[in-house]
Tab-separated table of C-alpha atoms and ligand atoms in Angstrom:
chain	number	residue	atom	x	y	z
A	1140	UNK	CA	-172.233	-19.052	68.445
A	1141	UNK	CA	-174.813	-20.632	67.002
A	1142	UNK	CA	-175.781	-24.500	67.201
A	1143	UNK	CA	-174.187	-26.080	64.359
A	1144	UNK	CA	-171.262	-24.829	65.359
A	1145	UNK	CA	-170.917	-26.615	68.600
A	1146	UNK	CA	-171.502	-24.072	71.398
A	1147	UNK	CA	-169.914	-25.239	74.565
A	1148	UNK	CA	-168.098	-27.988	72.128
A	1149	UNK	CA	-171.681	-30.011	72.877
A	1150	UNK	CA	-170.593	-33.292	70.541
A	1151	UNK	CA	-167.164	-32.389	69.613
A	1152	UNK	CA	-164.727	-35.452	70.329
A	1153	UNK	CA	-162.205	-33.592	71.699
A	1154	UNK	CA	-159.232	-36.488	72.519
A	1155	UNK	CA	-159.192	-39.556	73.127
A	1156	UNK	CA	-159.226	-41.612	76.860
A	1157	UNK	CA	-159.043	-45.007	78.344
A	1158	UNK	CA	-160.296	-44.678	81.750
A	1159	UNK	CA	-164.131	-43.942	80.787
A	1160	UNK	CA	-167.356	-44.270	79.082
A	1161	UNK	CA	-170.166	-41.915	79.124
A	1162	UNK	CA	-173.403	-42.482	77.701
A	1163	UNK	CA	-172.086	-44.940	74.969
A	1164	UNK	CA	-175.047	-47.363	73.972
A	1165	UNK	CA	-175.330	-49.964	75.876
A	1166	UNK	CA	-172.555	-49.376	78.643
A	1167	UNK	CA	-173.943	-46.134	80.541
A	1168	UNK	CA	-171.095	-45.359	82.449
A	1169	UNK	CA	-168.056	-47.189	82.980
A	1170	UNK	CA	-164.505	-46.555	84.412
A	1171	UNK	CA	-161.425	-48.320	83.050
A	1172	UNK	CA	-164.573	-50.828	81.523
A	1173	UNK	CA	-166.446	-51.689	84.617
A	1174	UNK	CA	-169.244	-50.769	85.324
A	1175	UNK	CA	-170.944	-47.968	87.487
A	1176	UNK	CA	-173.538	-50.258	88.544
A	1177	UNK	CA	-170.955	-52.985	89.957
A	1178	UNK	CA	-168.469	-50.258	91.204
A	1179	UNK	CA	-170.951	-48.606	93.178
A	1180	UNK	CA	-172.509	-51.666	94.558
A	1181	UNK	CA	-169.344	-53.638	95.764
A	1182	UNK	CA	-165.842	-51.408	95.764
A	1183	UNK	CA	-164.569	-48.842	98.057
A	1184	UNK	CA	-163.759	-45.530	96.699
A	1185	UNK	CA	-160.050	-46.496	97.475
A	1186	UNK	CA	-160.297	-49.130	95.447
A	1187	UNK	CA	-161.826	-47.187	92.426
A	1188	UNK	CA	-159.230	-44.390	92.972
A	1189	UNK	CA	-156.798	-47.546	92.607
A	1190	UNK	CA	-158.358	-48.678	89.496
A	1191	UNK	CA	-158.412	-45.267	87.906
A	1192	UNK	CA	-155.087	-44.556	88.190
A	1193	UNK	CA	-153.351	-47.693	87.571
A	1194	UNK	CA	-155.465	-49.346	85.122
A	1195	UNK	CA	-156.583	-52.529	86.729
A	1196	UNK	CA	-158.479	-53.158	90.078
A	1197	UNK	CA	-155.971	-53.870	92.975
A	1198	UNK	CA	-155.716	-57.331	94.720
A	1199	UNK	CA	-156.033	-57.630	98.424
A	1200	UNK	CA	-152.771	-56.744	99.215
A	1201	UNK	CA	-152.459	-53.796	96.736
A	1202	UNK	CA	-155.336	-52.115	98.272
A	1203	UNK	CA	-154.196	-52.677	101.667
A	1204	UNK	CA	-150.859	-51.443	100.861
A	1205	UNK	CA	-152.194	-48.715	98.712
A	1206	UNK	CA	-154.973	-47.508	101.955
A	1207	UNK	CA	-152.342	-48.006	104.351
A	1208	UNK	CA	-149.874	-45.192	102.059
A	1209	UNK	CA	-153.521	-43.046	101.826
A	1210	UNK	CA	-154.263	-43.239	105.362
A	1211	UNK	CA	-150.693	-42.536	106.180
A	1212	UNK	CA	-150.522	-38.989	104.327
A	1213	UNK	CA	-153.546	-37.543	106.267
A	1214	UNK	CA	-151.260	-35.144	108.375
A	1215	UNK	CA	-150.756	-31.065	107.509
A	1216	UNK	CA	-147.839	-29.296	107.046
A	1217	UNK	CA	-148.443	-26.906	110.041
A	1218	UNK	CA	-147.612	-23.970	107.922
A	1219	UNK	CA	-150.116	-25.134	105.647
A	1220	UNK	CA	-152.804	-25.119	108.963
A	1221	UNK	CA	-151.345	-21.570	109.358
A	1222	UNK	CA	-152.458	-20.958	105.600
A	1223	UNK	CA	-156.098	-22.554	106.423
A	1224	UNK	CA	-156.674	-20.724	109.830
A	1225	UNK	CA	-155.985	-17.089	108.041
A	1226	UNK	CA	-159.446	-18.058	105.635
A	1227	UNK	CA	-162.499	-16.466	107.183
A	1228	UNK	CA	-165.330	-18.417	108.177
A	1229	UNK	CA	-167.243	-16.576	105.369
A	1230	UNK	CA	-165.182	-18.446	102.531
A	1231	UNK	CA	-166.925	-21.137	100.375
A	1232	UNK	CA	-165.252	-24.489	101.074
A	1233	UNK	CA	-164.544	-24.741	97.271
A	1234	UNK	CA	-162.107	-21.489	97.374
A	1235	UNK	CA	-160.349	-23.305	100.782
A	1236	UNK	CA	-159.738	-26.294	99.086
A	1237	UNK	CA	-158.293	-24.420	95.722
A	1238	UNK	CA	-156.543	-22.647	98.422
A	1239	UNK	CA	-155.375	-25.649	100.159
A	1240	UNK	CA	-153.907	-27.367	96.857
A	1241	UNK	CA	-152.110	-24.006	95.870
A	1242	UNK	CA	-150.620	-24.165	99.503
A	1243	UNK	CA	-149.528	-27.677	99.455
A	1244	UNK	CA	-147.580	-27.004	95.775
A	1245	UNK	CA	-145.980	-24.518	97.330
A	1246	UNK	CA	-144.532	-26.370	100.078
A	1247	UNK	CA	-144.327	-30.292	98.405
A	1248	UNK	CA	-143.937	-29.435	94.751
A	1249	UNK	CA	-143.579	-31.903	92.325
A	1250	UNK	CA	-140.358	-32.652	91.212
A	1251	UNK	CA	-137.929	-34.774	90.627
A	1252	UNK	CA	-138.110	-35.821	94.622
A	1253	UNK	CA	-141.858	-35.833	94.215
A	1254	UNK	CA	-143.412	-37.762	91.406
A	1255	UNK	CA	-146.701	-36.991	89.949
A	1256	UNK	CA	-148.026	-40.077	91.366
A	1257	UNK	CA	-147.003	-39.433	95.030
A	1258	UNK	CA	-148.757	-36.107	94.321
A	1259	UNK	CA	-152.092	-37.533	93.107
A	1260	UNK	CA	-152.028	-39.352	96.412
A	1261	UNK	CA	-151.326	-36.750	98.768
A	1262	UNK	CA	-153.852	-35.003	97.355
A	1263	UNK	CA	-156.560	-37.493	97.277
A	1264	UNK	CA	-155.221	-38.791	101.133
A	1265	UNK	CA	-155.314	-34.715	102.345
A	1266	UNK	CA	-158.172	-32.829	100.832
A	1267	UNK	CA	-160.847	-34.002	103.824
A	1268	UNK	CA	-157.995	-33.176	106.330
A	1269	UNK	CA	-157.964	-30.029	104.844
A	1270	UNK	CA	-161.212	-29.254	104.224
A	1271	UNK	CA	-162.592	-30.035	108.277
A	1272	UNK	CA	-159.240	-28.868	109.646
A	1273	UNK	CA	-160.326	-25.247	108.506
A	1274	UNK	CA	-164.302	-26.176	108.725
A	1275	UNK	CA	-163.417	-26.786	112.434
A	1276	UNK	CA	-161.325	-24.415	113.257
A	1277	UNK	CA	-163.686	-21.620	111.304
A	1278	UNK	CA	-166.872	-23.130	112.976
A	1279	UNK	CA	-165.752	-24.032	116.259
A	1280	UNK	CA	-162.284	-22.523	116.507
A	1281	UNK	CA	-161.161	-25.872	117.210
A	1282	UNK	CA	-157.618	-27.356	116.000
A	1283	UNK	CA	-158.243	-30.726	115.245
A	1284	UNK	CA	-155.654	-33.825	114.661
A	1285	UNK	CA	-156.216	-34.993	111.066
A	1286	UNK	CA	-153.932	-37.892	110.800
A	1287	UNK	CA	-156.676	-40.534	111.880
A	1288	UNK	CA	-156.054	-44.030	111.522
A	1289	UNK	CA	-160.184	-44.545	110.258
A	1290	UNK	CA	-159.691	-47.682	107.703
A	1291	UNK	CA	-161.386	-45.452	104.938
A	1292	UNK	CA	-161.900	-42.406	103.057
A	1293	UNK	CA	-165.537	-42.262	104.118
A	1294	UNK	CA	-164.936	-42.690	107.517
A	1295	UNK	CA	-162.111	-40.522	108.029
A	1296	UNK	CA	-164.397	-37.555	106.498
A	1297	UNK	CA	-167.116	-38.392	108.765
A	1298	UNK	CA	-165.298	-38.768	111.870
A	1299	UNK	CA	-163.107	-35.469	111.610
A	1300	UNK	CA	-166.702	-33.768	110.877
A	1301	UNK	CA	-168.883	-35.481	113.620
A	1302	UNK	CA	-165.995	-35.269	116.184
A	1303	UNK	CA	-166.610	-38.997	116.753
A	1304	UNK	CA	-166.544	-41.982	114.620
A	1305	UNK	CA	-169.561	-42.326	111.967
A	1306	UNK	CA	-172.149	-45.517	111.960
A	1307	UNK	CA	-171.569	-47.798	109.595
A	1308	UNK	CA	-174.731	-46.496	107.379
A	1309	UNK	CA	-173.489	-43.614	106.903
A	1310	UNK	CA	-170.154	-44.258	106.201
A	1311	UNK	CA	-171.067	-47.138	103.615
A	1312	UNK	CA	-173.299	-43.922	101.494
A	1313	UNK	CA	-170.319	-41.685	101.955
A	1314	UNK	CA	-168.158	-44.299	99.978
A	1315	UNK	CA	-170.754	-44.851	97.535
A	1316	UNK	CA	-171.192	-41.408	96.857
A	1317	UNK	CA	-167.718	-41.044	96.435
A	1318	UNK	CA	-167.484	-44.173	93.744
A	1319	UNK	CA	-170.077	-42.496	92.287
A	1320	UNK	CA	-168.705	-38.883	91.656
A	1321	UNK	CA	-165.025	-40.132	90.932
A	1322	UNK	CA	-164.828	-39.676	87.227
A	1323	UNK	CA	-166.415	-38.768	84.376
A	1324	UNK	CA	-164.725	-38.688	80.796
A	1325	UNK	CA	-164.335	-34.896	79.466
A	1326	UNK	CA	-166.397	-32.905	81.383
A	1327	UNK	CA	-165.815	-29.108	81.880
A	1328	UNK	CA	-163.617	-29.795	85.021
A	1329	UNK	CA	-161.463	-33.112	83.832
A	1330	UNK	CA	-160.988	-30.689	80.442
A	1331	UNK	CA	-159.653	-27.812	82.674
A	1332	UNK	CA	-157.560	-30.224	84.143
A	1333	UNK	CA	-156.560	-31.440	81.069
A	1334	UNK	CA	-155.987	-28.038	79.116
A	1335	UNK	CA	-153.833	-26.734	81.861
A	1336	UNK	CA	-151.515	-30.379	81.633
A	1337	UNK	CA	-151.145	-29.817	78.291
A	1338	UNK	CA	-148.946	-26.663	78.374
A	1339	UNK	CA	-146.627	-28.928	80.870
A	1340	UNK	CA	-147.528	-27.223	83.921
A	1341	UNK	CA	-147.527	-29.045	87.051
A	1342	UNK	CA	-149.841	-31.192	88.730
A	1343	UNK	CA	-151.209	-28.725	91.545
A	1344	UNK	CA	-151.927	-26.312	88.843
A	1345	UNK	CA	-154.038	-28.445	87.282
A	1346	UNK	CA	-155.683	-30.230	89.996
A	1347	UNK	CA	-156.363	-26.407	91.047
A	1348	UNK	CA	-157.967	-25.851	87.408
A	1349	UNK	CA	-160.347	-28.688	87.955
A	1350	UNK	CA	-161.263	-27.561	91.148
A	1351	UNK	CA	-162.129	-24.104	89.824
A	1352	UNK	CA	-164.334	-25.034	87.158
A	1353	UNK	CA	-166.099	-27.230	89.111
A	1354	UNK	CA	-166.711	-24.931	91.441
A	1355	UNK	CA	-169.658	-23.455	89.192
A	1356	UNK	CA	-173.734	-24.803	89.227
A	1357	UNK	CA	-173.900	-25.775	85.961
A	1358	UNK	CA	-171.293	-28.356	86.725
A	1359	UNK	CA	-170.196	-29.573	90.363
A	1360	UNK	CA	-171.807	-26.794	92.430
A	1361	UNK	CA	-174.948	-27.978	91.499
A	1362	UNK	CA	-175.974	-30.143	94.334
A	1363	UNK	CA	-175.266	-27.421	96.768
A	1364	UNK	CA	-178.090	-25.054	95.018
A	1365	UNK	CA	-180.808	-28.501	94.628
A	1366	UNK	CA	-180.181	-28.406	98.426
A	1367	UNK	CA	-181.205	-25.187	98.431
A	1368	UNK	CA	-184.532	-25.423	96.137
A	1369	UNK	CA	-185.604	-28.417	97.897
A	1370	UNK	CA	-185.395	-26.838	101.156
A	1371	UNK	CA	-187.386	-23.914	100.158
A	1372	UNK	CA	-190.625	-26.047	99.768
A	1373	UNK	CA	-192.812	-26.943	102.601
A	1374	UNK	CA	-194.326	-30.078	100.923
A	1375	UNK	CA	-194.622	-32.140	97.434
A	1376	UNK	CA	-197.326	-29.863	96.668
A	1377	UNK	CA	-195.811	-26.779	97.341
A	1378	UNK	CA	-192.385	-27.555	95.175
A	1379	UNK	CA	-194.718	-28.755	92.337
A	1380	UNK	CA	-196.183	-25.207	92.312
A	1381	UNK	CA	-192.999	-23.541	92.830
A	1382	UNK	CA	-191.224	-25.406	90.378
A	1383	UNK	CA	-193.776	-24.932	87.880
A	1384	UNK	CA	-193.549	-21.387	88.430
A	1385	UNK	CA	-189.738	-20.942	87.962
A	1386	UNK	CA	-190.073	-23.413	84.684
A	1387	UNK	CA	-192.490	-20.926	83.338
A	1388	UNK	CA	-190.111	-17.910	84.351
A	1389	UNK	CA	-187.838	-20.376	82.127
A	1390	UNK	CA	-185.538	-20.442	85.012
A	1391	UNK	CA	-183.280	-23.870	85.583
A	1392	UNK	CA	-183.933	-26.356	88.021
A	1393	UNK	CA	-180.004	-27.644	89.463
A	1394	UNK	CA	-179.683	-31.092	89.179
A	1395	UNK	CA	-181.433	-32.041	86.217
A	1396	UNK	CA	-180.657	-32.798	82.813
A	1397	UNK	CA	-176.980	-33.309	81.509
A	1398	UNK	CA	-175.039	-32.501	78.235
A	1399	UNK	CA	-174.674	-36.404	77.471
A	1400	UNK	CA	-177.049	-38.566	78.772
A	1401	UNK	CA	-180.274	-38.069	77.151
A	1402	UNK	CA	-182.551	-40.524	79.018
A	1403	UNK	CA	-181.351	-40.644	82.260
A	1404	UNK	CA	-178.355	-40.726	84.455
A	1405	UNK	CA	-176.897	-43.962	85.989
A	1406	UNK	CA	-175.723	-42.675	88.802
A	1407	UNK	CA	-178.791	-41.646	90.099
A	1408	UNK	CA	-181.050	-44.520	90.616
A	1409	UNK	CA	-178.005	-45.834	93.904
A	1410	UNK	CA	-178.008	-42.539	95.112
A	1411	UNK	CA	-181.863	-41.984	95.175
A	1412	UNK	CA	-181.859	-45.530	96.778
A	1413	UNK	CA	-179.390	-44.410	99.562
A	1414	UNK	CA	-180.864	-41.011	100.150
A	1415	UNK	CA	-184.288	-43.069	100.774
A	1416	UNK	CA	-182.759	-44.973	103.108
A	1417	UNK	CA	-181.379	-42.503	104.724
A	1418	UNK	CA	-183.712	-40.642	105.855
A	1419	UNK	CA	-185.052	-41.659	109.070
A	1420	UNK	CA	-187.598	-39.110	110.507
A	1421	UNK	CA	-190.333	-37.289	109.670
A	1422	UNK	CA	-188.741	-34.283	108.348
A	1423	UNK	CA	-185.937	-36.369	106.307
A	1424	UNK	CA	-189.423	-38.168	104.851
A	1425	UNK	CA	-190.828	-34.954	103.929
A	1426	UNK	CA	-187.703	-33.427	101.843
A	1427	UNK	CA	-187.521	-36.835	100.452
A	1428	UNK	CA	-190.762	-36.607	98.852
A	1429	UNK	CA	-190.576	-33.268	97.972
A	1430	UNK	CA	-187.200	-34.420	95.979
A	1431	UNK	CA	-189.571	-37.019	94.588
A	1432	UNK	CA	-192.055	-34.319	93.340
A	1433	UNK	CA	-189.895	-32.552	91.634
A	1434	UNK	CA	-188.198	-35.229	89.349
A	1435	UNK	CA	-191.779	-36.176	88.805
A	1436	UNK	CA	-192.592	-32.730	87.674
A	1437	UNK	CA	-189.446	-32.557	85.755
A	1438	UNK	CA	-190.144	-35.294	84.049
A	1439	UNK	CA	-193.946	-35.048	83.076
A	1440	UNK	CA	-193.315	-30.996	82.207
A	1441	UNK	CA	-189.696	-30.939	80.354
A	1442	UNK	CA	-188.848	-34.951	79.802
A	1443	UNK	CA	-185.740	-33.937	81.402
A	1444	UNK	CA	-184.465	-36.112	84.192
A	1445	UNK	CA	-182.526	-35.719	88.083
A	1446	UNK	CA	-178.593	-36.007	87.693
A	1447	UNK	CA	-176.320	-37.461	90.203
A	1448	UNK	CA	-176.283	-33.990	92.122
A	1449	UNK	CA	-180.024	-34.058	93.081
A	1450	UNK	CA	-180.282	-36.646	95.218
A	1451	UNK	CA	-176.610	-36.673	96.270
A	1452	UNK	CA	-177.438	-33.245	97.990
A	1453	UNK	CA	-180.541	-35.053	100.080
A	1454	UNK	CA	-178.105	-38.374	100.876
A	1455	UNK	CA	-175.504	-35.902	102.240
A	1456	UNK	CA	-178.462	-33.680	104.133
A	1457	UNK	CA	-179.591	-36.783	105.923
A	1458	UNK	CA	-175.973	-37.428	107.054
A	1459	UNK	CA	-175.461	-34.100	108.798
A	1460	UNK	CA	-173.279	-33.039	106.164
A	1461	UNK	CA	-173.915	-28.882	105.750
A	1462	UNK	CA	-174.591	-27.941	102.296
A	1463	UNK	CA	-171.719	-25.949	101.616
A	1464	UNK	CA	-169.687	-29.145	102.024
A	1465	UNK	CA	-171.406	-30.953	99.124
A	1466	UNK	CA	-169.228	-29.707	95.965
A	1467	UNK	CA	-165.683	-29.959	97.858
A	1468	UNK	CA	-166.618	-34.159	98.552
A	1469	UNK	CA	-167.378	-34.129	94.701
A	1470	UNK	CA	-163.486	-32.600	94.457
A	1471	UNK	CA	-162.508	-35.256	96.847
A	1472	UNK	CA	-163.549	-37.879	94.792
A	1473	UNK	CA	-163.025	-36.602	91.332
A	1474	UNK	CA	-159.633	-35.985	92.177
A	1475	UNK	CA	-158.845	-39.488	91.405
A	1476	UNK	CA	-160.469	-38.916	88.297
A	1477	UNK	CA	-158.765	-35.862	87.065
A	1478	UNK	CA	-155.388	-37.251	88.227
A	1479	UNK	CA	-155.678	-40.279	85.861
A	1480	UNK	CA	-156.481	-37.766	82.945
A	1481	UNK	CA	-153.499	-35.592	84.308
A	1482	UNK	CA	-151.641	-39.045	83.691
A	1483	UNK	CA	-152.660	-40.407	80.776
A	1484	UNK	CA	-152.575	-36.390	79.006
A	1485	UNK	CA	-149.296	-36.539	79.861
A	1486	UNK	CA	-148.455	-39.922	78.372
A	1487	UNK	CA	-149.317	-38.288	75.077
A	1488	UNK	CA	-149.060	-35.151	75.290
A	1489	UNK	CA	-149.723	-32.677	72.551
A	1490	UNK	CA	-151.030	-28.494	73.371
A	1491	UNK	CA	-154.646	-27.984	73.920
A	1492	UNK	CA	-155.069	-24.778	71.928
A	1493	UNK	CA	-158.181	-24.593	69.305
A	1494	UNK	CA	-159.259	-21.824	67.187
A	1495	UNK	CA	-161.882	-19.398	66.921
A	1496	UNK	CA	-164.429	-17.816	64.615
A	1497	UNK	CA	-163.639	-14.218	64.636
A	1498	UNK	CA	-166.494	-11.726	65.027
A	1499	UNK	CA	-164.936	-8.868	66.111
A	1500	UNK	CA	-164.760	-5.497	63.652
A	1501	UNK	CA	-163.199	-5.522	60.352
A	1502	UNK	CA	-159.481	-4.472	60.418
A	1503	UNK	CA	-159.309	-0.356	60.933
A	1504	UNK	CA	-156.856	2.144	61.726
A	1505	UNK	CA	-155.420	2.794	65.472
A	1506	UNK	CA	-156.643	6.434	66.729
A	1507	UNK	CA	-153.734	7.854	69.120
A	1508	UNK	CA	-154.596	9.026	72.010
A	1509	UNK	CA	-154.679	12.628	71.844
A	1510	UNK	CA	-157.347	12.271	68.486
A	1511	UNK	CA	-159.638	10.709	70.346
B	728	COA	N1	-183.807	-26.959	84.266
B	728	COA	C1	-184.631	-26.440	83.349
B	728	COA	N2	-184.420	-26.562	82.030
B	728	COA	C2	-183.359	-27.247	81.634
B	728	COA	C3	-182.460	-27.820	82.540
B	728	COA	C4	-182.713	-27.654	83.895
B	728	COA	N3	-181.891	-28.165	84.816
B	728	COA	N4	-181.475	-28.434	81.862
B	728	COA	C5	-181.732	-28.255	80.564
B	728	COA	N5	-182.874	-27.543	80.428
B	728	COA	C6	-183.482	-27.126	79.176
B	728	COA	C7	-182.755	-25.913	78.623
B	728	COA	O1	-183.278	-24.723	79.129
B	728	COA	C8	-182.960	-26.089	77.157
B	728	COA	O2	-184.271	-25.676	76.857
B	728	COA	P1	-184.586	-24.901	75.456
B	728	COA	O3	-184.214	-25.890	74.388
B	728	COA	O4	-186.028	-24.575	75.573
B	728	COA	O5	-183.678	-23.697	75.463
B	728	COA	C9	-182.910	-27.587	76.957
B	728	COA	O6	-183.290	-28.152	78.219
B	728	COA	C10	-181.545	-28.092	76.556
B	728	COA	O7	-180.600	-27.692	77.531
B	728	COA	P2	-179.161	-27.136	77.245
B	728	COA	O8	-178.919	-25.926	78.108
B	728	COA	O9	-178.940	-26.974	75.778
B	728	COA	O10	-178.268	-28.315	77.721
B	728	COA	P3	-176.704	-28.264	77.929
B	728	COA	O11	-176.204	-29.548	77.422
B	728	COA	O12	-176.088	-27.031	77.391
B	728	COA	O13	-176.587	-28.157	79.509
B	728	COA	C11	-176.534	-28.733	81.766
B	728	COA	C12	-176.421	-29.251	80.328
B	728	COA	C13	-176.180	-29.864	82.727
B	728	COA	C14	-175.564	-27.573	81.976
B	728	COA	C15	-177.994	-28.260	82.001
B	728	COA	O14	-178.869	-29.370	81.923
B	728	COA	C16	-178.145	-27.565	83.331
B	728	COA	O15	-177.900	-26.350	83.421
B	728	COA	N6	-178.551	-28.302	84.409
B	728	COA	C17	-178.631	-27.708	85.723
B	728	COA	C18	-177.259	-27.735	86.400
B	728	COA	C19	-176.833	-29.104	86.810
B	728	COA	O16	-177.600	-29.867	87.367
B	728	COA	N7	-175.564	-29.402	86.557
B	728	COA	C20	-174.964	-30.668	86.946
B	728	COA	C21	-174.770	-31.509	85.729
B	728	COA	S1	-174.250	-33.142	86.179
């Protein structure tokens, strides 16, 4: 397809929403009209989830009641544990938690005993448990409780990972990371999401559609492969060479550049900050520069700048989180996210179905079988 005609819908308005802002002049990025900046310096993820889905921030005693019903809804089914201990230890984490949110539709399906709402939150309260109940028992073979009483999201994540509870640190970046990544207008994920509410299905299926488009580099999988590249330099010097090299091969560089910021990303300047705080020895120091040299060199070489993903993947390094857990905290964040679009889709609902430019052969005759 070429250009003009909007490849990958790049400046289509495809709908309309109420929960976000991206890249609008002047604003950056803002959920339900707050902004990023604010969020991510004073709220707890369970209050943005809050905020997303019900319009306005919560008071004191709607966020207490509304962590007390999250923290509450961190227990498994066990046949759903049954379901998690058959996955090998070989799966990605991405296809155990679309796993995981298949499994739980099938045994708490929405429905006129379960509203969408009550689903949004057992999703959002159960995705960690899933996610280390099956990282543990893959790993370690060890069964672990996941109905923790931790007072947050962040801290519950960390503590059924780390076996013990987190330091405070490290729990405080966890929740920013998570205000960070918890929505973001119509990108290709929130669309799936969105696409798949529109023919009426239910809310797993979509939550599962999100999930699987996420899943891919050029979107949410993306901080698991800057992980990768940064960890394949020795120093600043070596990843300017080496990422000189692939930009010459024309080869991309995960976590840079973005379809709709042009001049930088918001989200990254609190989670460079973080990640530089985080790390504490010499070797954290090291990838931290060499993260450094490479926006540099992005920058100087291409004008084209590190998203949210690039320096999420060092904040999570320096917090003993393995790299293949990087993209399923993204889809335990941006669940709240896609459930408010799931919501508010729903509210006015009409069938996602567009048309296409056919360029496929001119109309001809059908050959049976035995003539050809
Ligand atoms: N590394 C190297 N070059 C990049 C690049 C990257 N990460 N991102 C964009 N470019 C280049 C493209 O090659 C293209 O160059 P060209 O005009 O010479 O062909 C130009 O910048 C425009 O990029 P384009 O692919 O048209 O942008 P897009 O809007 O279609 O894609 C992304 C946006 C996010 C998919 C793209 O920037 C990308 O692939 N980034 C890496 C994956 C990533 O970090 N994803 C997470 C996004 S939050």
């Amino acid at each position: 397809m070429s250009a003009d005609k909007s490849g990958g819908l790049a400046g289509v308005v495809a709908g309309e929403t109420g929960i976000c802002t991206v890249g609008k002049a002047g604003l950056g990025l803002t959920y339900r009209g707050y902004s990023i900046n604010d969020l991510a310096e004073h709220a707890q993820f369970e209050e943005v989830a809050f905020l997303l889905l019900h319009g306005h921030l919560p008071s004191r005693a709607e966020l207490e009641a509304y962590s007390a019903r999250l923290i509450s809804q961190r227990g498994l089914p066990k046949e759903l544990r049954t379901v998690l201990e058959q996955l090998p230890a070989s799966a990605h984490p991405m296809d155990v938690l679309r796993t995981g949110c298949s499994a739980l539709g099938c045994l708490e399906p929405e429905g006129p005993d379960r509203a969408a709402l009550a689903v949004a939150n057992r999703l959002l309260a159960s995705f960690p448990s899933m996610l280390l109940y099956w990282h543990q028992f893959a790993q370690n073979g060890k069964r672990i409780e996941t109905q923790s009483d931790d007072p947050s999201m962040a801290a519950h994540f960390l503590h059924l990972l780390l076996g013990q509870p987190a330091e405070a640190g490290r729990v405080a970046a966890l929740n920013t990371s998570l205000v960070l990544y918890a929505e973001h207008e119509f990108n290709a994920s929130t669309f799936a999401a969105r696409v798949t509410t529109s023919t009426m299905a239910d809310f797993y299926s979509a939550i599962g559609a999100g999930i699987g488009a996420l899943r891919g580099p050029l979107h949410g999988g993306a901080n698991e492969w800057a992980m990768e590249l940064i960890q394949k330099f020795q120093s600043p010097d070596d990843a300017e060479a080496g990422v000189l090299e692939m930009l010459r091969r024309k080869e991309l560089i995960m976590g840079f550049g973005h379809r709709v910021y042009k001049k930088c990303d918001p989200r990254t300047a609190p989670i460079k900050e973080i990640a530089r705080k985080l790390a504490r020895n010499e070797a954290d120091r090291n990838l931290f520069a060499i993260g450094e040299r490479i926006e540099a060199v992005m920058w100087r070489e291409k004008s084209i700048f590190a998203n949210l993903d690039f320096f999420s993947a060092l904040a999570y390094h320096f917090s003993g989180i393995p790299t293949p857990l990087f993209t399923p905290i993204f889809v335990i964040s941006r669940t709240s996210g896609w459930a408010a679009h799931i919501l508010e889709q729903r509210a006015n609902n009409r069938l996602i179905r567009p048309t296409a430019e056919y360029t496929g052969p001119e109309p001809r005759a059908f050959v049976p079988l035995a003539q050809r």
